[in-house]
mmCIF file of C-alpha atoms in Angstrom:
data_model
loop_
_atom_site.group_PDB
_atom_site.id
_atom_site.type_symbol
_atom_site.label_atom_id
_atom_site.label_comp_id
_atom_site.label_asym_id
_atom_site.label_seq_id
_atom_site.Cartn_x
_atom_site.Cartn_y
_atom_site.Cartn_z
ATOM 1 C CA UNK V 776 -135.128 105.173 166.026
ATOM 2 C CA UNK V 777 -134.769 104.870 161.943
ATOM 3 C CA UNK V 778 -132.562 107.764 160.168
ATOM 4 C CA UNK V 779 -134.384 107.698 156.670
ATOM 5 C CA UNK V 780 -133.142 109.963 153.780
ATOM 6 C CA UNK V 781 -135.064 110.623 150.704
ATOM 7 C CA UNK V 782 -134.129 110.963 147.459
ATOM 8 C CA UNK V 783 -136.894 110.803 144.655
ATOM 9 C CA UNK V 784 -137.063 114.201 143.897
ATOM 10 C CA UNK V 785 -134.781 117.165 143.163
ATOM 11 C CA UNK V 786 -134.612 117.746 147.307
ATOM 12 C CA UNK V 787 -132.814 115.294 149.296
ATOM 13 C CA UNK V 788 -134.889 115.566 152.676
ATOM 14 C CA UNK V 789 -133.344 113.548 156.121
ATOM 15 C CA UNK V 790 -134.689 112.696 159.224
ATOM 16 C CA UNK V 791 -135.413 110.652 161.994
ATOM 17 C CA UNK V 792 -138.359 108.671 162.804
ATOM 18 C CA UNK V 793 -139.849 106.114 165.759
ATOM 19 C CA UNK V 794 -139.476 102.841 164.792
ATOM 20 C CA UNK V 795 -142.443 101.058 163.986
ATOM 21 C CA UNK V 796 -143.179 97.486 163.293
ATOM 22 C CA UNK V 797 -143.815 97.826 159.373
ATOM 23 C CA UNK V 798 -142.503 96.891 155.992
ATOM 24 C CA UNK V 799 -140.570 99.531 153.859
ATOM 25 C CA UNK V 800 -143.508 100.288 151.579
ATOM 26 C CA UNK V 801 -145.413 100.980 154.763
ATOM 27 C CA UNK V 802 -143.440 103.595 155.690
ATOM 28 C CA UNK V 803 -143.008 105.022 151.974
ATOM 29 C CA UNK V 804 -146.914 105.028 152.349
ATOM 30 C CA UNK V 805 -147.500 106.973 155.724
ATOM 31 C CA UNK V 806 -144.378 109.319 154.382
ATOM 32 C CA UNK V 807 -146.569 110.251 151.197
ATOM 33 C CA UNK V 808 -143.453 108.477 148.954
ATOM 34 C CA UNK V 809 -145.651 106.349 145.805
ATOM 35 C CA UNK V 810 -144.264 103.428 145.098
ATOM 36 C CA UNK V 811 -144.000 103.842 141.742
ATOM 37 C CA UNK V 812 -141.290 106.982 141.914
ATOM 38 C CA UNK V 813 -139.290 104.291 144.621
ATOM 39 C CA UNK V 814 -136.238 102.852 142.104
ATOM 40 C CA UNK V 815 -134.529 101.389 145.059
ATOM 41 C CA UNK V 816 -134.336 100.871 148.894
ATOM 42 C CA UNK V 817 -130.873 100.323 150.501
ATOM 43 C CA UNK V 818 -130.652 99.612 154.441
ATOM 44 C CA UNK V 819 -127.581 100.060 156.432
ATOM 45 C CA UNK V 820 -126.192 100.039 152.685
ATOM 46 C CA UNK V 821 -127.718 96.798 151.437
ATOM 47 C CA UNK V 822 -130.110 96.762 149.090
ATOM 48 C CA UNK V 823 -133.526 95.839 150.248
ATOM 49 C CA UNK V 824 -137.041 95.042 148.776
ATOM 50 C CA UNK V 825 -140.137 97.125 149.641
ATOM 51 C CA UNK V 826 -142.157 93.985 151.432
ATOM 52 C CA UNK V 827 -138.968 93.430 153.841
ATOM 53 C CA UNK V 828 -139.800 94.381 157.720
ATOM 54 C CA UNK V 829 -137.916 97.099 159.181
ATOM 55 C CA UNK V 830 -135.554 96.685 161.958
ATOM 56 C CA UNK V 831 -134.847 99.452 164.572
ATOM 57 C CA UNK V 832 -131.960 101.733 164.492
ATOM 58 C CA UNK V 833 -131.328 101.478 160.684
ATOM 59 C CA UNK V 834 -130.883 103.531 158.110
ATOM 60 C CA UNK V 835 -133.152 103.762 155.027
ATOM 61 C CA UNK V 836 -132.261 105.065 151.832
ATOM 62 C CA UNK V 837 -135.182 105.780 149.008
ATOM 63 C CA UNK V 838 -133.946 106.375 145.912
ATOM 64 C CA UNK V 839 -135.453 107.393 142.718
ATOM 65 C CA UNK V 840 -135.998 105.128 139.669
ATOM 66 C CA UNK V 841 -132.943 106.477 137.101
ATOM 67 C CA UNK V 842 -133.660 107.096 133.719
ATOM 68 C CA UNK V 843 -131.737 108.329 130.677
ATOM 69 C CA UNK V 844 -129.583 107.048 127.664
#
């Protein structure tokens, strides 16, 4: 089981998914997340690059890319 929470828009959304032998920017891709509006990827707090496998009972945190001045 992976807990992943989502953060790239105004609505943080949570939940829980089967795990799945796939990379992090597989599952961004079957969750309808673009990888363009991805900024970073943390799992289990660690930051993480979209290409890296996932690993059962993790959690994933998507992040938006931050902006501003």
């Amino acid at each position: 089981m992976i807990k992943v929470i989502i953060a790239v828009d105004e609505n943080q959304k949570t939940f829980q998914t089967n795990f799945k032998d796939m990379t992090i920017l597989e599952l961004a891709d079957e969750l309808g997340i673009h990888k363009n509006t991805i900024g970073a990827v943390l799992v289990d707090g660690v930051p993480k690059k979209l290409h890296e496998k996932i690993r059962d009972n993790t959690e994933i945190y998507v992040l938006p890319i931050l902006s501003g001045g």
